[in-house]
mmCIF file of C-alpha atoms in Angstrom:
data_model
loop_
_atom_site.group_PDB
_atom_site.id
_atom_site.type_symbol
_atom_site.label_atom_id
_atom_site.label_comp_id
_atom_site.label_asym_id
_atom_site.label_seq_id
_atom_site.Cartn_x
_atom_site.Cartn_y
_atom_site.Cartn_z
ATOM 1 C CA UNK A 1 -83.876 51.849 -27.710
ATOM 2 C CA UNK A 2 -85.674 50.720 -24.639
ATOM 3 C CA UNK A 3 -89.576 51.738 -24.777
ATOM 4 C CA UNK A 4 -88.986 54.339 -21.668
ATOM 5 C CA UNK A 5 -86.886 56.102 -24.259
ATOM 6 C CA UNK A 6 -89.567 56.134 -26.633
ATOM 7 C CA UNK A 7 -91.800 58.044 -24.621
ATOM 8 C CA UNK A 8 -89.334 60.613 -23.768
ATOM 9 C CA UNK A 9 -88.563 61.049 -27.252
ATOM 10 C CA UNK A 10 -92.399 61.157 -28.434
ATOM 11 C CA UNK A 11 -93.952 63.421 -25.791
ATOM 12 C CA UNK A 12 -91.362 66.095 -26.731
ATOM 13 C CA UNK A 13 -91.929 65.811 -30.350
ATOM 14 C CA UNK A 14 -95.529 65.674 -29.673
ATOM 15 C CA UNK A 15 -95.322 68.908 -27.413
ATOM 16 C CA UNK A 16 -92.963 70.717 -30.116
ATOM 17 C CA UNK A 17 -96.163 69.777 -33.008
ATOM 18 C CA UNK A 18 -98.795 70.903 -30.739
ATOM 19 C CA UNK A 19 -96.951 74.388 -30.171
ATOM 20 C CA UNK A 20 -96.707 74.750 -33.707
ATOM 21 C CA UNK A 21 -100.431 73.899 -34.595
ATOM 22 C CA UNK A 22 -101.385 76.072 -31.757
ATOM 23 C CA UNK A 23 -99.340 79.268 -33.398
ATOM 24 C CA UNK A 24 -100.435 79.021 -36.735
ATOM 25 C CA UNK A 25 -103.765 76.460 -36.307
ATOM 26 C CA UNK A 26 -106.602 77.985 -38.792
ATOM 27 C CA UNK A 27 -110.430 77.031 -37.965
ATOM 28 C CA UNK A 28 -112.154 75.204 -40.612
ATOM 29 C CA UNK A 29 -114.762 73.206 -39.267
ATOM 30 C CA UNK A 30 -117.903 73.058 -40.698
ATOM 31 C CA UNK A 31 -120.765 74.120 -38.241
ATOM 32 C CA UNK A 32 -123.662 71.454 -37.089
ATOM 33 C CA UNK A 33 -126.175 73.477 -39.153
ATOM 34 C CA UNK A 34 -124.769 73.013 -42.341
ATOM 35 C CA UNK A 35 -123.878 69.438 -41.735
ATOM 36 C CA UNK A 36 -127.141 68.750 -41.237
ATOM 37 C CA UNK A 37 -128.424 70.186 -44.986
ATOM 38 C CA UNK A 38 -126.043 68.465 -46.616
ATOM 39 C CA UNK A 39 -126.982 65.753 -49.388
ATOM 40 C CA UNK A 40 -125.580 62.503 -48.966
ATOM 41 C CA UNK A 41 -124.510 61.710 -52.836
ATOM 42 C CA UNK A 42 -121.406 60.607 -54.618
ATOM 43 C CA UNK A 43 -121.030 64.253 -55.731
ATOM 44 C CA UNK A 44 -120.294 65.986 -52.224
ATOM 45 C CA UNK A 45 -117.109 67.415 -52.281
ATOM 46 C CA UNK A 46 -114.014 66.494 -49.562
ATOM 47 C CA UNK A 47 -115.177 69.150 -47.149
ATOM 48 C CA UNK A 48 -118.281 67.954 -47.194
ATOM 49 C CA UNK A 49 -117.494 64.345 -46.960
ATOM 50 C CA UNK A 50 -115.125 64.720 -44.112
ATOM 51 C CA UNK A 51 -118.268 66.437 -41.900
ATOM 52 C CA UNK A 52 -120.519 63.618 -42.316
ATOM 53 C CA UNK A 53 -117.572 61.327 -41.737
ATOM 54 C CA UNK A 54 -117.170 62.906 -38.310
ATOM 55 C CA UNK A 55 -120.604 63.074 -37.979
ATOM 56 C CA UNK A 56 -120.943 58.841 -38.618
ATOM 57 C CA UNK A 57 -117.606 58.495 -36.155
ATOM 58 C CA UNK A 58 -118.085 60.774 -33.228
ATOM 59 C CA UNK A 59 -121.211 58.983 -31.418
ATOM 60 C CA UNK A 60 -119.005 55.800 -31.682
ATOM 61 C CA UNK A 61 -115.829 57.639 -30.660
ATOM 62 C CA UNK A 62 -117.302 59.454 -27.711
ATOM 63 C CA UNK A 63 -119.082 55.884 -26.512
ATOM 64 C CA UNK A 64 -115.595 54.161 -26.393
ATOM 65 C CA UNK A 65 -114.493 57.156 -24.472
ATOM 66 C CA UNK A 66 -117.494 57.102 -21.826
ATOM 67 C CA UNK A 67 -116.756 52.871 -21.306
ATOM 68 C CA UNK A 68 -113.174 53.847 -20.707
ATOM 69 C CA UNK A 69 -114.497 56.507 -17.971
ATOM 70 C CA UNK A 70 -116.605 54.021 -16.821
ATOM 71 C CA UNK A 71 -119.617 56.823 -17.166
ATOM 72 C CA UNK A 72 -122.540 55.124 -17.349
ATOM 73 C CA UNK A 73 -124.619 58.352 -18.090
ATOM 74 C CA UNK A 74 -122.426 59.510 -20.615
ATOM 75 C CA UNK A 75 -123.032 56.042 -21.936
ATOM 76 C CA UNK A 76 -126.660 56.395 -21.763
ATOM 77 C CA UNK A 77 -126.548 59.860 -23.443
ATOM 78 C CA UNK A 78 -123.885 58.652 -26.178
ATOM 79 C CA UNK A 79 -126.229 55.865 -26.876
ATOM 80 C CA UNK A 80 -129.057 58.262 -28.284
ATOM 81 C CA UNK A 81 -126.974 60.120 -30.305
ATOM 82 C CA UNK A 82 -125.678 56.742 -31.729
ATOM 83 C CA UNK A 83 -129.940 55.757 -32.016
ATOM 84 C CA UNK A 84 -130.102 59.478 -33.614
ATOM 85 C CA UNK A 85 -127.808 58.540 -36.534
ATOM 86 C CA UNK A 86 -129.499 55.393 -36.961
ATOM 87 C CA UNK A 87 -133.446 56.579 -36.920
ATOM 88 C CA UNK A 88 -132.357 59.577 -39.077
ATOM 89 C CA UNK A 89 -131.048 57.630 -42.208
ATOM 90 C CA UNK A 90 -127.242 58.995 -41.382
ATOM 91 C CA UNK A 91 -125.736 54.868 -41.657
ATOM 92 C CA UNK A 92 -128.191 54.250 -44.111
ATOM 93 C CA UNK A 93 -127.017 56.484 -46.399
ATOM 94 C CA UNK A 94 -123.174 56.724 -45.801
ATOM 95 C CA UNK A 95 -122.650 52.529 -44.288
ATOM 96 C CA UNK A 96 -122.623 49.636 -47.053
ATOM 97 C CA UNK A 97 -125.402 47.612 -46.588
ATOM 98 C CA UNK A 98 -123.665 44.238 -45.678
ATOM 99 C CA UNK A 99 -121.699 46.633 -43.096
ATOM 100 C CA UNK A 100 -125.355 47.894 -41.646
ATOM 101 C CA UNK A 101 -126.661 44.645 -41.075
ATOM 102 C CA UNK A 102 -124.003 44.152 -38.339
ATOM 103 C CA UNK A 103 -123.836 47.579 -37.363
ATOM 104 C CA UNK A 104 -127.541 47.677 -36.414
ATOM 105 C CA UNK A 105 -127.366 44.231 -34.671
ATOM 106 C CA UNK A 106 -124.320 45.771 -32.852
ATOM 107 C CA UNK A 107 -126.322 48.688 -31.129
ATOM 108 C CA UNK A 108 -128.991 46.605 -30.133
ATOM 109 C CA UNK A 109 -126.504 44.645 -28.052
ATOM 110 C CA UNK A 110 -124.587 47.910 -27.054
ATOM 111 C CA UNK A 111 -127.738 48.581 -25.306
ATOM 112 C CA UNK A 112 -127.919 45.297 -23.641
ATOM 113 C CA UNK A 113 -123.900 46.433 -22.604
ATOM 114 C CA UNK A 114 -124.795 49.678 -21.294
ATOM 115 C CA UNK A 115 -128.371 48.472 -19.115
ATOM 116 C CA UNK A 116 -125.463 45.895 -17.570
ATOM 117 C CA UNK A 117 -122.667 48.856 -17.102
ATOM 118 C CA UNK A 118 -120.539 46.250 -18.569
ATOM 119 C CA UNK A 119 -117.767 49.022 -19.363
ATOM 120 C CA UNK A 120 -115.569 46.420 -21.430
ATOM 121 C CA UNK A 121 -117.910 44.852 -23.272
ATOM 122 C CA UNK A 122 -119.248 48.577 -24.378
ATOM 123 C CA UNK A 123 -115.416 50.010 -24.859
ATOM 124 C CA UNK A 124 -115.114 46.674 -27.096
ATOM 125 C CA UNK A 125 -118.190 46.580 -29.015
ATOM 126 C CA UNK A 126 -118.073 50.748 -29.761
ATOM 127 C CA UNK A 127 -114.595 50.905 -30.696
ATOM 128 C CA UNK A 128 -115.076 48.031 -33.177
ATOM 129 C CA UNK A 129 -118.115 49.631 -34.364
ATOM 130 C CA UNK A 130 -115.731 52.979 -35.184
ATOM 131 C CA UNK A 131 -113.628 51.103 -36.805
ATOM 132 C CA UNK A 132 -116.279 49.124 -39.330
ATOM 133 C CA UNK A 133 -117.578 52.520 -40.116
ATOM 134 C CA UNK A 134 -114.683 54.127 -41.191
ATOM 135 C CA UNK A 135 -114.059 50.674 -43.397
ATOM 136 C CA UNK A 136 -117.197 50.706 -44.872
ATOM 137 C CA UNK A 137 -118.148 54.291 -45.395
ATOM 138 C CA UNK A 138 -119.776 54.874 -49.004
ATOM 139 C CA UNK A 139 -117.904 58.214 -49.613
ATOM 140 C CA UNK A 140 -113.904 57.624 -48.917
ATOM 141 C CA UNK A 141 -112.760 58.123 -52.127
ATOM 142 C CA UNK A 142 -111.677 61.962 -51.861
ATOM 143 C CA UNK A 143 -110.376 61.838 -48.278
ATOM 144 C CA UNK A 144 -108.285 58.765 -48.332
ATOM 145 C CA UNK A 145 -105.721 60.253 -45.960
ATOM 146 C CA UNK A 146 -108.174 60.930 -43.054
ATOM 147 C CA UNK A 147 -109.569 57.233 -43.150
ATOM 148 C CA UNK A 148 -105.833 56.490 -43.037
ATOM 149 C CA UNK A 149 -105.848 58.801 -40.003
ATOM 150 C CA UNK A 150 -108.983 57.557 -38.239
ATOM 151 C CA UNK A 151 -107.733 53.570 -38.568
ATOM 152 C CA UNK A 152 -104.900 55.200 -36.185
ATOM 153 C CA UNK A 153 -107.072 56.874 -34.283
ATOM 154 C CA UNK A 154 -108.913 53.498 -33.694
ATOM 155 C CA UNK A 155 -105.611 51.520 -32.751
ATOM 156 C CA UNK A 156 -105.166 54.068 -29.978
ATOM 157 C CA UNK A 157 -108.977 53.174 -28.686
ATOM 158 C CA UNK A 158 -109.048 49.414 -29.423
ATOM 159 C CA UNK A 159 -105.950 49.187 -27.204
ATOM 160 C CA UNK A 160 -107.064 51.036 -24.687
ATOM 161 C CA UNK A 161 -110.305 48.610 -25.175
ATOM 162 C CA UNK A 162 -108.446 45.761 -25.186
ATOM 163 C CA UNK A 163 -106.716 46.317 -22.125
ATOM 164 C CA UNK A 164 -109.527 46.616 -20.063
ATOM 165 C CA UNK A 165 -110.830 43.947 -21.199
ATOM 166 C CA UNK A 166 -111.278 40.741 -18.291
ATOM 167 C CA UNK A 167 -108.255 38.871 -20.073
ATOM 168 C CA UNK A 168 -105.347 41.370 -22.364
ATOM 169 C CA UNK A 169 -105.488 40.029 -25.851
ATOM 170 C CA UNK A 170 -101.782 40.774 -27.157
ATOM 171 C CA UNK A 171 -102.400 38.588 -30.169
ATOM 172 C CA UNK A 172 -105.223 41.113 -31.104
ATOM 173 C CA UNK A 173 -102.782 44.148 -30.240
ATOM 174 C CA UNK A 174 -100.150 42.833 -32.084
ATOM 175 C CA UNK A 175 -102.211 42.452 -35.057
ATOM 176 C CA UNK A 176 -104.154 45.820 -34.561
ATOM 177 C CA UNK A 177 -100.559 47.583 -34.657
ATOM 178 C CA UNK A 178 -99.167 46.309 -37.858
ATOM 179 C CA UNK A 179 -102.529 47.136 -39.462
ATOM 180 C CA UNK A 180 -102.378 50.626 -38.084
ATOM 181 C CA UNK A 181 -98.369 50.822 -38.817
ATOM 182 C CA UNK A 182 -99.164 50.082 -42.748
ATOM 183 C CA UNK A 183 -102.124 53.380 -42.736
ATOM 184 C CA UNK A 184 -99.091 55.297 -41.021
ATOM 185 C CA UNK A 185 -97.298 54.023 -43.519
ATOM 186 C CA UNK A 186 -99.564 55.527 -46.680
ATOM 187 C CA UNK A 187 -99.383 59.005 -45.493
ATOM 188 C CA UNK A 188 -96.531 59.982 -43.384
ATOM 189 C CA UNK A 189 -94.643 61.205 -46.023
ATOM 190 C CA UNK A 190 -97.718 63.748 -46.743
ATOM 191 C CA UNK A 191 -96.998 64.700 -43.005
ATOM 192 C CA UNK A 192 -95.374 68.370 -43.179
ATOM 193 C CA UNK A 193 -94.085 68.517 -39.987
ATOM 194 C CA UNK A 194 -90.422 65.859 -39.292
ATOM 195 C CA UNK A 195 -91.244 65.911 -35.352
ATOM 196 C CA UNK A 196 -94.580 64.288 -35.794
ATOM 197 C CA UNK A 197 -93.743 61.765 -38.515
ATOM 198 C CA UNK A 198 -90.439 61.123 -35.877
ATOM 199 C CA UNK A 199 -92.629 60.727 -33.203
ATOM 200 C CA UNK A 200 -94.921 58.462 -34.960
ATOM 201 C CA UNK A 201 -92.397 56.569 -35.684
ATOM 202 C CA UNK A 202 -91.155 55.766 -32.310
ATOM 203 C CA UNK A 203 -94.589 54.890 -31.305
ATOM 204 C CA UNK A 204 -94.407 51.984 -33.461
ATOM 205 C CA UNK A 205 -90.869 50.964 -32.071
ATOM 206 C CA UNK A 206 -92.309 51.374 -28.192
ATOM 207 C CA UNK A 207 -95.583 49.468 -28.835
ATOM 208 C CA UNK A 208 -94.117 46.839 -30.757
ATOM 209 C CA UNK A 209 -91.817 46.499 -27.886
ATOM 210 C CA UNK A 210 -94.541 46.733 -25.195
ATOM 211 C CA UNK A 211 -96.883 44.112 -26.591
ATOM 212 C CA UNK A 212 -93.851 41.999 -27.110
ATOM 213 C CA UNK A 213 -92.936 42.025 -23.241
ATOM 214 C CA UNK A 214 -96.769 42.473 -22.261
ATOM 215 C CA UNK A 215 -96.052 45.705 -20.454
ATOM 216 C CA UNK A 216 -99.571 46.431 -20.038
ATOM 217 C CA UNK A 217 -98.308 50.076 -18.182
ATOM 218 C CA UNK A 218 -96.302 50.847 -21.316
ATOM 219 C CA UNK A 219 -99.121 50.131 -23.950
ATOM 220 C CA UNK A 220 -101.852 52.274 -22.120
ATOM 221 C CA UNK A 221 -99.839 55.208 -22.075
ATOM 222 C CA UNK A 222 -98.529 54.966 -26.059
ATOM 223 C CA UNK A 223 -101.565 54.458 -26.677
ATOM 224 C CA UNK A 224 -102.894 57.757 -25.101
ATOM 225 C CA UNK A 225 -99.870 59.006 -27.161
ATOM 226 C CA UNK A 226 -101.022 57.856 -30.131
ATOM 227 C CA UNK A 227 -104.854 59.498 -30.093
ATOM 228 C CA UNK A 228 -102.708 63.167 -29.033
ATOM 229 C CA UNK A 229 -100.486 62.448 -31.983
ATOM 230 C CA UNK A 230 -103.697 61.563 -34.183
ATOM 231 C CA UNK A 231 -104.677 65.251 -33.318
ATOM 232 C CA UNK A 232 -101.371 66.594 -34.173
ATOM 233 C CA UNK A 233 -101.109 64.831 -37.584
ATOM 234 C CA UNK A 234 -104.998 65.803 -39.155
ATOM 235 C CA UNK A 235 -103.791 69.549 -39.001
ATOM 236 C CA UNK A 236 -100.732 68.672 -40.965
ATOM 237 C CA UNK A 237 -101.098 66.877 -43.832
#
């Protein structure tokens, strides 16, 4: 199957899972004020855990996002809400310590990134920052499957990092993809919907395929895919 194929294929499973969520999608997000009371301890329970997981990820998530926009004052605003989780104790309580070390030497140079709208280098340096964060968060235990999710969620924005990068790493995709492919792997058959885990599926085919021809068109648009499908999949397992 060629990757054009693919696509075809995964946009119209994608579109047939986001109907579906759409007709029967139920809110249960929990609001900023009671995020913000919550204890961090080894006793908070998987609701609770997943809102300060989003609460850790989203600064880092929406930074990758602004350096892919090349908006340097959505930069400059993501970057105090990324100082806000730092001052306030949020890393220190949720990030291993070996983990913070880097992490705290990593938004000192973000800063240095974002004075020198160096978009890469800040798409780069946030997107790996997203990623040690959901490796290293002190609280995974009960919500296994979304750090599954948010390690795919990650492949979509390291690739899109990657390939704005001065000079495409396809070594680094390569390797990102078979990581992401084996957290797809741990939890698609919790996935209760077949035209999402099929569409998943032929992700993996097309960006296998793309990396291995360097079709740098191809890649950037499975891997806009992949964060929709991310979307698609939290609301179904």
């Amino acid at each position: 199957m060629n990757s054009n194929s693919v696509i075809v294929k995964g946009l119209l499973l994608v579109s047939l899972s986001i109907t579906s969520i759409f007709a029967n999608e139920v809110n249960d997000e929990v609001d900023e004020a009671s995020i913000a009371k919550i204890v961090i301890s080894q006793n908070m329970n998987k609701k609770e855990s997943l809102a300060v997981l989003d609460r850790v990820l989203s600064p880092f998530e929406d930074m990758t996002e602004y350096a892919l926009d090349r908006d340097i004052s959505g930069m400059k605003k993501g970057y105090k809400n990324i100082e806000k989780i730092e001052d306030n104790a949020l890393l220190k309580q949720t990030i291993s310590s070996t983990a913070l070390r880097i992490l705290s030497q990593n938004i000192e140079n973000l800063e240095t990134y974002i004075d020198n709208a160096d978009f890469s280098q800040v798409a780069l340096l946030s997107s790996n920052m997203f990623n040690n964060s959901v490796t290293n968060f002190k609280y995974k235990n009960n919500i296994q499957d979304q750090i599954h999710i948010e390690h795919l969620d990650y492949m979509g924005f390291r690739l899109l990092a990657l390939l704005n990068a001065k000079n495409t790493d396809y070594t680094q995709m390569s390797k990102i993809i078979t990581n992401a492919k084996i957290n797809w792997n741990a939890i698609k058959e919790k996935v209760k919907d077949e035209n999402s885990v099929d569409a998943f599926n032929l992700l993996f085919q097309g960006l296998e395929e793309s990396v291995r021809t360097k079709n740098s068109v191809m890649i950037k648009i499975l891997a806009e895919l992949d964060l929709a499908l991310v979307d698609v999949i939290e609301k179904k397992i």
